[in-house]
Amino acid sequence: MIATFSATHNDQRPPWPFIALLGALALGLRTAPVQSQSPPKYQGNCTDAGCHVDLTKRPVVHSPVENGACDACHEVEDATKHKFRMTRSGAGLCTECHDETLKDLAFVHGPAAAGQCTACHAPHASERAKLLVTEGRDLCFECHDDMKDRIASGKVVHQPVETACLTCHKPHGAANKMMLDSTAPELCLDCHAEVAEHVDGAKFKHAPVTQAGGCTECHDAHASEGKRLLAQQPPMKLCLSCHNKVIKTSGRTIPNMAALLESNPDHHGPVRDGDCTACHHGHGGPYVAILAEPYPARFYSPFSDEAYKLCFECHEVEAFESAETEDATTFRNGKRNLHYLHVNKTPKGRSCSACHDPHASKNPHHIADRVPFGGWRIPVNYQATETGGGCQPGCHRAYRYDRDTPVVNLPAVVPSPVDKPQ
């Protein structure tokens, strides 16, 4: 029963029963024990207790999550706050189970080396195979944005780049730089079987094809501004990036082509067009100097259209087949065909290189100043006129020719002993 009192009572203090009640309440508050908060009680594991069940509903689920073994990666730090820490740090957490992934790798992919596996993989579940956070090459472009820009602007893109970077690269690491599965040329020839067959059967091979990493000396592995994924355009610029010095090979010396072209303004047509592959095969072939078609390797070579097939890819064979002509060639004395005269000799028909430089010269018609003859470089001494010209090489005396008014090239008169002045 609760005590009451009148508002008109002279004594304004509450009656003693009320004071006693307050004292009892105060004492009870002081002596009641403090109740600590108990850790929450969960039934089952993280995924089936109702909190993280969505993780198991995705197409690809990490095995520990799928099996409810969250403690394989997480351990309790503060149960009252539902706070956990990883059982290990960095890549060691993943390699505890995936112990072969980074084993014995000479070169390790940056995220793996830094222990940031989650840069590429979702730790619990994903919509994609291998728990990847993004599809295909877009995952690589997340970091390699410079490569993304190069590929987007390239006119020609390597087919594997269009589909999957992992055609050539390993995702975690490899024995080779750039995480390449293997090194060029083997890496390239694994796909380019027709090139492999060609190179294997080539008697003369272009040096980069046989060197480690050689394919990328000429080709860009990802994208290019021109055909065949050439690393530089135009193609001749690429060739001159190596042929800017004297190169000695077994049996021959290749001159400094960059210097030769710079100092000799009369360029052969393919050189003028910047297309070295018009005459040379980029990988190799059956002919000396990796020529694309047959051409005599010797100074003296009997004429046939097949033997000079390289030249006749552009030039007309009629200029060499008839002893007389009025229009098949400008190298004639009247109607006498001087091309025919030079090449149609048995056994000493002169090859084109007996007079012409196949790349460039200072003279019209690519006439060389000197031509190689064994260890000697024969001077040609060519002089041009409006309707002909003349030469006095080391192989014969001076001769002249004229298309309009034929020249009679008589032998020099040698005075007999009786005609000599006394």
GROMACS .gro file of C-alpha atoms in nm:
model
  422
    1MET     CA    1   0.000   0.000   0.000
    2ILE     CA    2   0.140   0.336  -0.103
    3ALA     CA    3   0.128   0.618   0.154
    4THR     CA    4  -0.050   0.946   0.075
    5PHE     CA    5  -0.050   1.282   0.230
    6SER     CA    6  -0.267   1.593   0.223
    7ALA     CA    7  -0.157   1.904   0.039
    8THR     CA    8  -0.291   2.113   0.331
    9HIS     CA    9  -0.079   1.937   0.593
   10ASN     CA   10   0.140   2.189   0.782
   11ASP     CA   11   0.449   1.968   0.763
   12GLN     CA   12   0.573   1.986   0.398
   13ARG     CA   13   0.817   1.693   0.438
   14PRO     CA   14   0.703   1.361   0.296
   15PRO     CA   15   0.591   1.108   0.555
   16TRP     CA   16   0.846   0.854   0.678
   17PRO     CA   17   0.709   0.553   0.488
   18PHE     CA   18   0.797   0.731   0.156
   19ILE     CA   19   1.148   0.813   0.281
   20ALA     CA   20   1.203   0.454   0.374
   21LEU     CA   21   1.098   0.344   0.024
   22LEU     CA   22   1.346   0.580  -0.143
   23GLY     CA   23   1.626   0.458   0.080
   24ALA     CA   24   1.550   0.098   0.000
   25LEU     CA   25   1.554   0.175  -0.375
   26ALA     CA   26   1.883   0.363  -0.347
   27LEU     CA   27   2.044   0.079  -0.156
   28GLY     CA   28   1.923  -0.170  -0.410
   29LEU     CA   29   2.074   0.030  -0.696
   30ARG     CA   30   2.411   0.046  -0.521
   31THR     CA   31   2.431  -0.319  -0.438
   32ALA     CA   32   2.288  -0.475  -0.760
   33PRO     CA   33   2.562  -0.651  -0.959
   34VAL     CA   34   2.669  -0.501  -1.300
   35GLN     CA   35   2.553  -0.729  -1.586
   36SER     CA   36   2.827  -0.779  -1.861
   37GLN     CA   37   2.713  -0.811  -2.227
   38SER     CA   38   2.728  -1.173  -2.340
   39PRO     CA   39   2.875  -1.260  -2.685
   40PRO     CA   40   2.604  -1.317  -2.940
   41LYS     CA   41   2.510  -1.679  -2.989
   42TYR     CA   42   2.500  -1.807  -3.348
   43GLN     CA   43   2.377  -2.140  -3.465
   44GLY     CA   44   2.592  -2.295  -3.743
   45ASN     CA   45   2.866  -2.117  -3.944
   46CYS     CA   46   2.893  -1.778  -4.110
   47THR     CA   47   2.705  -1.874  -4.425
   48ASP     CA   48   2.416  -2.075  -4.281
   49ALA     CA   49   2.353  -1.865  -3.969
   50GLY     CA   50   2.172  -1.608  -4.179
   51CYS     CA   51   2.441  -1.337  -4.214
   52HIS     CA   52   2.655  -1.424  -4.517
   53VAL     CA   53   2.430  -1.673  -4.690
   54ASP     CA   54   2.437  -1.470  -5.013
   55LEU     CA   55   2.801  -1.569  -5.069
   56THR     CA   56   2.702  -1.929  -5.138
   57LYS     CA   57   2.444  -1.830  -5.399
   58ARG     CA   58   2.695  -1.708  -5.661
   59PRO     CA   59   2.811  -1.923  -5.955
   60VAL     CA   60   3.166  -1.970  -5.824
   61VAL     CA   61   3.225  -2.010  -5.449
   62HIS     CA   62   3.564  -2.035  -5.279
   63SER     CA   63   3.598  -2.385  -5.133
   64PRO     CA   64   3.636  -2.280  -4.765
   65VAL     CA   65   3.321  -2.068  -4.795
   66GLU     CA   66   3.134  -2.349  -4.965
   67ASN     CA   67   3.231  -2.588  -4.685
   68GLY     CA   68   3.161  -2.343  -4.405
   69ALA     CA   69   3.529  -2.343  -4.306
   70CYS     CA   70   3.562  -1.968  -4.250
   71ASP     CA   71   3.823  -2.031  -3.982
   72ALA     CA   72   4.060  -2.149  -4.256
   73CYS     CA   73   4.122  -1.781  -4.328
   74HIS     CA   74   3.965  -1.588  -4.038
   75GLU     CA   75   4.014  -1.607  -3.662
   76VAL     CA   76   3.828  -1.426  -3.383
   77GLU     CA   77   3.986  -1.106  -3.254
   78ASP     CA   78   3.692  -0.966  -3.051
   79ALA     CA   79   3.379  -1.178  -3.032
   80THR     CA   80   3.169  -0.907  -2.866
   81LYS     CA   81   3.231  -0.677  -3.162
   82HIS     CA   82   3.211  -0.957  -3.418
   83LYS     CA   83   3.566  -0.865  -3.519
   84PHE     CA   84   3.802  -1.106  -3.697
   85ARG     CA   85   4.154  -1.102  -3.833
   86MET     CA   86   4.322  -1.302  -4.111
   87THR     CA   87   4.506  -1.614  -4.002
   88ARG     CA   88   4.806  -1.509  -4.214
   89SER     CA   89   4.918  -1.197  -4.395
   90GLY     CA   90   4.987  -1.130  -4.762
   91ALA     CA   91   5.016  -1.404  -5.020
   92GLY     CA   92   5.097  -1.651  -4.743
   93LEU     CA   93   4.726  -1.672  -4.662
   94CYS     CA   94   4.650  -1.800  -5.013
   95THR     CA   95   4.962  -2.011  -5.064
   96GLU     CA   96   4.886  -2.204  -4.746
   97CYS     CA   97   4.643  -2.398  -4.965
   98HIS     CA   98   4.760  -2.295  -5.313
   99ASP     CA   99   5.122  -2.383  -5.228
  100GLU     CA  100   5.234  -2.454  -5.589
  101THR     CA  101   5.117  -2.123  -5.736
  102LEU     CA  102   5.433  -1.917  -5.676
  103LYS     CA  103   5.680  -2.200  -5.628
  104ASP     CA  104   6.018  -2.165  -5.803
  105LEU     CA  105   5.911  -1.870  -6.018
  106ALA     CA  106   6.194  -1.648  -6.140
  107PHE     CA  107   5.954  -1.362  -6.219
  108VAL     CA  108   5.638  -1.303  -6.012
  109HIS     CA  109   5.345  -1.086  -6.119
  110GLY     CA  110   5.331  -0.764  -5.917
  111PRO     CA  111   5.005  -0.825  -5.727
  112ALA     CA  112   5.114  -1.177  -5.631
  113ALA     CA  113   5.459  -1.056  -5.523
  114ALA     CA  114   5.295  -0.787  -5.308
  115GLY     CA  115   5.054  -1.037  -5.154
  116GLN     CA  116   4.755  -0.864  -5.314
  117CYS     CA  117   4.579  -1.169  -5.454
  118THR     CA  118   4.245  -0.992  -5.417
  119ALA     CA  119   4.349  -0.743  -5.684
  120CYS     CA  120   4.246  -1.014  -5.931
  121HIS     CA  121   4.047  -1.268  -5.728
  122ALA     CA  122   3.739  -1.230  -5.509
  123PRO     CA  123   3.814  -1.401  -5.176
  124HIS     CA  124   3.468  -1.549  -5.116
  125ALA     CA  125   3.260  -1.584  -5.432
  126SER     CA  126   3.236  -1.450  -5.784
  127GLU     CA  127   3.028  -1.451  -6.099
  128ARG     CA  128   3.336  -1.567  -6.294
  129ALA     CA  129   3.563  -1.868  -6.317
  130LYS     CA  130   3.865  -1.879  -6.086
  131LEU     CA  131   3.693  -1.619  -5.866
  132LEU     CA  132   3.814  -1.342  -6.098
  133VAL     CA  133   3.684  -0.995  -6.024
  134THR     CA  134   3.657  -0.898  -6.393
  135GLU     CA  135   3.636  -1.087  -6.722
  136GLY     CA  136   3.930  -1.169  -6.952
  137ARG     CA  137   4.165  -0.897  -7.069
  138ASP     CA  138   3.956  -0.629  -6.897
  139LEU     CA  139   4.103  -0.759  -6.573
  140CYS     CA  140   4.454  -0.690  -6.707
  141PHE     CA  141   4.350  -0.345  -6.828
  142GLU     CA  142   4.251  -0.256  -6.471
  143CYS     CA  143   4.623  -0.197  -6.413
  144HIS     CA  144   4.775  -0.195  -6.762
  145ASP     CA  145   4.583   0.107  -6.888
  146ASP     CA  146   4.879   0.213  -7.105
  147MET     CA  147   4.850  -0.113  -7.297
  148LYS     CA  148   4.476  -0.063  -7.325
  149ASP     CA  149   4.536   0.275  -7.492
  150ARG     CA  150   4.798   0.130  -7.729
  151ILE     CA  151   4.568  -0.148  -7.839
  152ALA     CA  152   4.274   0.088  -7.884
  153SER     CA  153   4.478   0.315  -8.112
  154GLY     CA  154   4.658   0.040  -8.305
  155LYS     CA  155   4.549  -0.019  -8.664
  156VAL     CA  156   4.651  -0.385  -8.645
  157VAL     CA  157   4.601  -0.585  -8.323
  158HIS     CA  158   4.758  -0.924  -8.252
  159GLN     CA  159   4.479  -1.182  -8.244
  160PRO     CA  160   4.560  -1.322  -7.895
  161VAL     CA  161   4.537  -0.969  -7.758
  162GLU     CA  162   4.182  -0.950  -7.890
  163THR     CA  163   4.084  -1.261  -7.696
  164ALA     CA  164   4.302  -1.352  -7.399
  165CYS     CA  165   4.630  -1.219  -7.261
  166LEU     CA  166   4.690  -1.562  -7.107
  167THR     CA  167   4.762  -1.704  -7.452
  168CYS     CA  168   5.116  -1.571  -7.405
  169HIS     CA  169   5.142  -1.460  -7.041
  170LYS     CA  170   5.114  -1.648  -6.712
  171PRO     CA  171   4.893  -1.472  -6.453
  172HIS     CA  172   5.101  -1.536  -6.141
  173GLY     CA  173   5.459  -1.562  -6.267
  174ALA     CA  174   5.692  -1.751  -6.495
  175ALA     CA  175   6.051  -1.847  -6.565
  176ASN     CA  176   6.067  -1.568  -6.825
  177LYS     CA  177   6.044  -1.190  -6.812
  178MET     CA  178   5.703  -1.031  -6.858
  179MET     CA  179   5.553  -1.356  -6.726
  180LEU     CA  180   5.578  -1.505  -7.076
  181ASP     CA  181   5.489  -1.871  -7.108
  182SER     CA  182   5.808  -1.922  -7.311
  183THR     CA  183   6.042  -1.699  -7.509
  184ALA     CA  184   6.041  -1.597  -7.875
  185PRO     CA  185   6.088  -1.739  -8.127
  186GLU     CA  186   5.947  -2.059  -7.973
  187LEU     CA  187   5.652  -1.875  -7.817
  188CYS     CA  188   5.556  -1.721  -8.151
  189LEU     CA  189   5.616  -2.031  -8.360
  190ASP     CA  190   5.384  -2.234  -8.138
  191CYS     CA  191   5.096  -2.053  -8.309
  192HIS     CA  192   5.255  -1.941  -8.637
  193ALA     CA  193   5.313  -2.292  -8.770
  194GLU     CA  194   5.346  -2.179  -9.131
  195VAL     CA  195   5.630  -1.943  -9.036
  196ALA     CA  196   5.794  -2.219  -8.832
  197GLU     CA  197   5.783  -2.451  -9.132
  198HIS     CA  198   5.923  -2.181  -9.360
  199VAL     CA  199   6.209  -2.095  -9.125
  200ASP     CA  200   6.290  -2.458  -9.060
  201GLY     CA  201   6.329  -2.522  -9.433
  202ALA     CA  202   6.515  -2.199  -9.510
  203LYS     CA  203   6.874  -2.240  -9.623
  204PHE     CA  204   6.941  -1.875  -9.537
  205LYS     CA  205   6.775  -1.740  -9.222
  206HIS     CA  206   6.729  -1.381  -9.115
  207ALA     CA  207   6.935  -1.344  -8.798
  208PRO     CA  208   6.655  -1.218  -8.566
  209VAL     CA  209   6.451  -1.532  -8.637
  210THR     CA  210   6.715  -1.751  -8.476
  211GLN     CA  211   6.797  -1.523  -8.181
  212ALA     CA  212   6.630  -1.535  -7.840
  213GLY     CA  213   6.348  -1.284  -7.842
  214GLY     CA  214   6.423  -1.216  -8.206
  215CYS     CA  215   6.064  -1.196  -8.332
  216THR     CA  216   6.005  -0.885  -8.122
  217GLU     CA  217   6.306  -0.719  -8.286
  218CYS     CA  218   6.079  -0.666  -8.588
  219HIS     CA  219   5.722  -0.725  -8.469
  220ASP     CA  220   5.517  -0.567  -8.192
  221ALA     CA  221   5.355  -0.842  -7.987
  222HIS     CA  222   5.040  -0.640  -7.914
  223ALA     CA  223   4.948  -0.380  -8.175
  224SER     CA  224   5.100  -0.183  -8.460
  225GLU     CA  225   5.032   0.099  -8.702
  226GLY     CA  226   5.091  -0.122  -9.007
  227LYS     CA  227   5.066  -0.467  -9.159
  228ARG     CA  228   5.232  -0.773  -9.008
  229LEU     CA  229   5.252  -0.600  -8.668
  230LEU     CA  230   5.584  -0.444  -8.767
  231ALA     CA  231   5.734  -0.250  -8.479
  232GLN     CA  232   5.817   0.054  -8.693
  233GLN     CA  233   5.664   0.210  -9.001
  234PRO     CA  234   5.746   0.233  -9.285
  235PRO     CA  235   5.907  -0.113  -9.304
  236MET     CA  236   6.239   0.022  -9.433
  237LYS     CA  237   6.273   0.236  -9.120
  238LEU     CA  238   6.254  -0.085  -8.921
  239CYS     CA  239   6.521  -0.252  -9.137
  240LEU     CA  240   6.756   0.043  -9.108
  241SER     CA  241   6.728   0.037  -8.728
  242CYS     CA  242   6.961  -0.267  -8.749
  243HIS     CA  243   7.124  -0.210  -9.087
  244ASN     CA  244   7.279   0.118  -8.977
  245LYS     CA  245   7.621  -0.043  -8.941
  246VAL     CA  246   7.842  -0.292  -9.122
  247ILE     CA  247   7.729  -0.647  -9.049
  248LYS     CA  248   7.960  -0.941  -9.104
  249THR     CA  249   7.807  -1.283  -9.151
  250SER     CA  250   7.955  -1.616  -9.252
  251GLY     CA  251   8.084  -1.567  -9.603
  252ARG     CA  252   7.971  -1.209  -9.668
  253THR     CA  253   7.975  -0.854  -9.539
  254ILE     CA  254   7.659  -0.642  -9.547
  255PRO     CA  255   7.737  -0.272  -9.585
  256ASN     CA  256   7.596   0.004  -9.369
  257MET     CA  257   7.274   0.044  -9.563
  258ALA     CA  258   7.162   0.360  -9.383
  259ALA     CA  259   7.486   0.536  -9.477
  260LEU     CA  260   7.477   0.398  -9.833
  261LEU     CA  261   7.125   0.529  -9.894
  262GLU     CA  262   7.202   0.865  -9.740
  263SER     CA  263   7.507   0.926  -9.958
  264ASN     CA  264   7.361   0.784 -10.281
  265PRO     CA  265   7.053   0.974 -10.401
  266ASP     CA  266   6.952   0.747 -10.693
  267HIS     CA  267   6.748   0.484 -10.510
  268HIS     CA  268   6.622   0.157 -10.657
  269GLY     CA  269   6.240   0.153 -10.685
  270PRO     CA  270   6.167  -0.073 -10.385
  271VAL     CA  271   6.407   0.132 -10.171
  272ARG     CA  272   6.241   0.450 -10.290
  273ASP     CA  273   5.907   0.299 -10.188
  274GLY     CA  274   6.045   0.199  -9.848
  275ASP     CA  275   5.972  -0.169  -9.910
  276CYS     CA  276   6.272  -0.393  -9.848
  277THR     CA  277   6.048  -0.701  -9.856
  278ALA     CA  278   5.987  -0.648 -10.227
  279CYS     CA  279   6.327  -0.817 -10.274
  280HIS     CA  280   6.412  -0.974  -9.936
  281HIS     CA  281   6.213  -1.223  -9.733
  282GLY     CA  282   6.177  -1.108  -9.374
  283HIS     CA  283   6.227  -1.453  -9.220
  284GLY     CA  284   6.454  -1.642  -9.458
  285GLY     CA  285   6.453  -1.852  -9.768
  286PRO     CA  286   6.647  -2.070 -10.013
  287TYR     CA  287   6.838  -1.783 -10.175
  288VAL     CA  288   7.145  -1.593 -10.062
  289ALA     CA  289   7.088  -1.258  -9.888
  290ILE     CA  290   6.738  -1.388  -9.798
  291LEU     CA  291   6.619  -1.279 -10.144
  292ALA     CA  292   6.255  -1.350 -10.213
  293GLU     CA  293   6.316  -1.500 -10.561
  294PRO     CA  294   6.614  -1.644 -10.754
  295TYR     CA  295   6.899  -1.413 -10.847
  296PRO     CA  296   7.256  -1.512 -10.949
  297ALA     CA  297   7.500  -1.500 -10.664
  298ARG     CA  298   7.801  -1.492 -10.900
  299PHE     CA  299   7.941  -1.209 -11.110
  300TYR     CA  300   7.936  -1.433 -11.419
  301SER     CA  301   7.607  -1.608 -11.478
  302PRO     CA  302   7.448  -1.725 -11.807
  303PHE     CA  303   7.112  -1.559 -11.867
  304SER     CA  304   6.768  -1.714 -11.821
  305ASP     CA  305   6.442  -1.556 -11.710
  306GLU     CA  306   6.419  -1.808 -11.423
  307ALA     CA  307   6.771  -1.730 -11.299
  308TYR     CA  308   6.677  -1.359 -11.275
  309LYS     CA  309   6.322  -1.410 -11.153
  310LEU     CA  310   6.373  -1.156 -10.873
  311CYS     CA  311   6.439  -0.876 -11.121
  312PHE     CA  312   6.158  -0.979 -11.353
  313GLU     CA  313   5.904  -0.939 -11.075
  314CYS     CA  314   5.921  -0.570 -11.177
  315HIS     CA  315   6.130  -0.542 -11.495
  316GLU     CA  316   6.026  -0.671 -11.839
  317VAL     CA  317   6.215  -0.977 -11.960
  318GLU     CA  318   6.184  -0.856 -12.321
  319ALA     CA  319   6.463  -0.607 -12.254
  320PHE     CA  320   6.711  -0.898 -12.239
  321GLU     CA  321   6.582  -1.149 -12.491
  322SER     CA  322   6.648  -0.992 -12.834
  323ALA     CA  323   6.978  -0.888 -12.987
  324GLU     CA  324   6.808  -0.586 -13.147
  325THR     CA  325   6.520  -0.369 -13.032
  326GLU     CA  326   6.381  -0.022 -13.084
  327ASP     CA  327   6.190   0.020 -12.758
  328ALA     CA  328   6.243  -0.270 -12.512
  329THR     CA  329   6.534  -0.087 -12.344
  330THR     CA  330   6.707   0.250 -12.349
  331PHE     CA  331   7.043   0.076 -12.307
  332ARG     CA  332   7.111   0.035 -12.678
  333ASN     CA  333   7.342   0.161 -12.949
  334GLY     CA  334   7.097   0.237 -13.225
  335LYS     CA  335   6.899  -0.088 -13.237
  336ARG     CA  336   7.168  -0.300 -13.079
  337ASN     CA  337   7.044  -0.422 -12.740
  338LEU     CA  338   7.333  -0.375 -12.499
  339HIS     CA  339   7.150  -0.553 -12.214
  340TYR     CA  340   7.129  -0.859 -12.435
  341LEU     CA  341   7.497  -0.817 -12.525
  342HIS     CA  342   7.607  -0.820 -12.161
  343VAL     CA  343   7.399  -1.103 -12.023
  344ASN     CA  344   7.374  -1.344 -12.314
  345LYS     CA  345   7.726  -1.477 -12.304
  346THR     CA  346   7.841  -1.831 -12.242
  347PRO     CA  347   7.989  -1.894 -11.999
  348LYS     CA  348   8.057  -1.534 -11.889
  349GLY     CA  349   7.723  -1.361 -11.899
  350ARG     CA  350   7.735  -1.062 -11.667
  351SER     CA  351   7.486  -1.044 -11.384
  352CYS     CA  352   7.294  -0.722 -11.315
  353SER     CA  353   7.534  -0.654 -11.028
  354ALA     CA  354   7.822  -0.625 -11.275
  355CYS     CA  355   7.702  -0.270 -11.346
  356HIS     CA  356   7.418  -0.181 -11.110
  357ASP     CA  357   7.394  -0.131 -10.737
  358PRO     CA  358   7.068  -0.297 -10.627
  359HIS     CA  359   7.005  -0.040 -10.355
  360ALA     CA  360   7.133   0.304 -10.455
  361SER     CA  361   7.405   0.495 -10.639
  362LYS     CA  362   7.507   0.843 -10.740
  363ASN     CA  363   7.451   0.771 -11.109
  364PRO     CA  364   7.136   0.740 -11.321
  365HIS     CA  365   6.988   0.393 -11.368
  366HIS     CA  366   7.151   0.283 -11.039
  367ILE     CA  367   7.486   0.243 -11.219
  368ALA     CA  368   7.744   0.178 -10.948
  369ASP     CA  369   8.071   0.367 -10.910
  370ARG     CA  370   8.244   0.036 -10.835
  371VAL     CA  371   8.128  -0.323 -10.837
  372PRO     CA  372   8.273  -0.618 -10.642
  373PHE     CA  373   8.483  -0.871 -10.832
  374GLY     CA  374   8.645  -1.106 -10.584
  375GLY     CA  375   8.868  -0.893 -10.367
  376TRP     CA  376   8.870  -0.609 -10.618
  377ARG     CA  377   8.609  -0.340 -10.664
  378ILE     CA  378   8.603  -0.264 -11.036
  379PRO     CA  379   8.560   0.105 -11.126
  380VAL     CA  380   8.278   0.159 -11.380
  381ASN     CA  381   8.345   0.522 -11.479
  382TYR     CA  382   7.994   0.569 -11.619
  383GLN     CA  383   7.905   0.892 -11.801
  384ALA     CA  384   7.550   0.970 -11.914
  385THR     CA  385   7.438   1.175 -12.214
  386GLU     CA  386   7.089   1.279 -12.321
  387THR     CA  387   7.068   0.996 -12.575
  388GLY     CA  388   7.314   0.743 -12.435
  389GLY     CA  389   7.637   0.734 -12.242
  390GLY     CA  390   7.960   0.547 -12.198
  391CYS     CA  391   8.184   0.369 -11.953
  392GLN     CA  392   8.541   0.262 -11.909
  393PRO     CA  393   8.541  -0.011 -11.646
  394GLY     CA  394   8.831  -0.220 -11.535
  395CYS     CA  395   8.700  -0.512 -11.741
  396HIS     CA  396   8.723  -0.353 -12.088
  397ARG     CA  397   8.831  -0.038 -12.269
  398ALA     CA  398   8.609   0.267 -12.308
  399TYR     CA  399   8.282   0.220 -12.497
  400ARG     CA  400   8.008   0.465 -12.583
  401TYR     CA  401   7.651   0.420 -12.702
  402ASP     CA  402   7.383   0.640 -12.853
  403ARG     CA  403   7.021   0.546 -12.915
  404ASP     CA  404   6.967   0.800 -13.195
  405THR     CA  405   7.305   0.800 -13.367
  406PRO     CA  406   7.484   0.466 -13.321
  407VAL     CA  407   7.847   0.492 -13.218
  408VAL     CA  408   8.118   0.290 -13.390
  409ASN     CA  409   8.341   0.163 -13.112
  410LEU     CA  410   8.657   0.074 -13.305
  411PRO     CA  411   8.953  -0.070 -13.116
  412ALA     CA  412   9.228   0.179 -13.049
  413VAL     CA  413   9.493   0.183 -13.319
  414VAL     CA  414   9.823   0.051 -13.187
  415PRO     CA  415  10.113   0.167 -13.406
  416SER     CA  416  10.335  -0.109 -13.540
  417PRO     CA  417  10.709  -0.094 -13.472
  418VAL     CA  418  10.776   0.044 -13.824
  419ASP     CA  419  10.525   0.323 -13.773
  420LYS     CA  420  10.682   0.439 -13.451
  421PRO     CA  421  10.877   0.764 -13.479
  422GLN     CA  422  11.250   0.715 -13.478
   0.00000   0.00000   0.00000
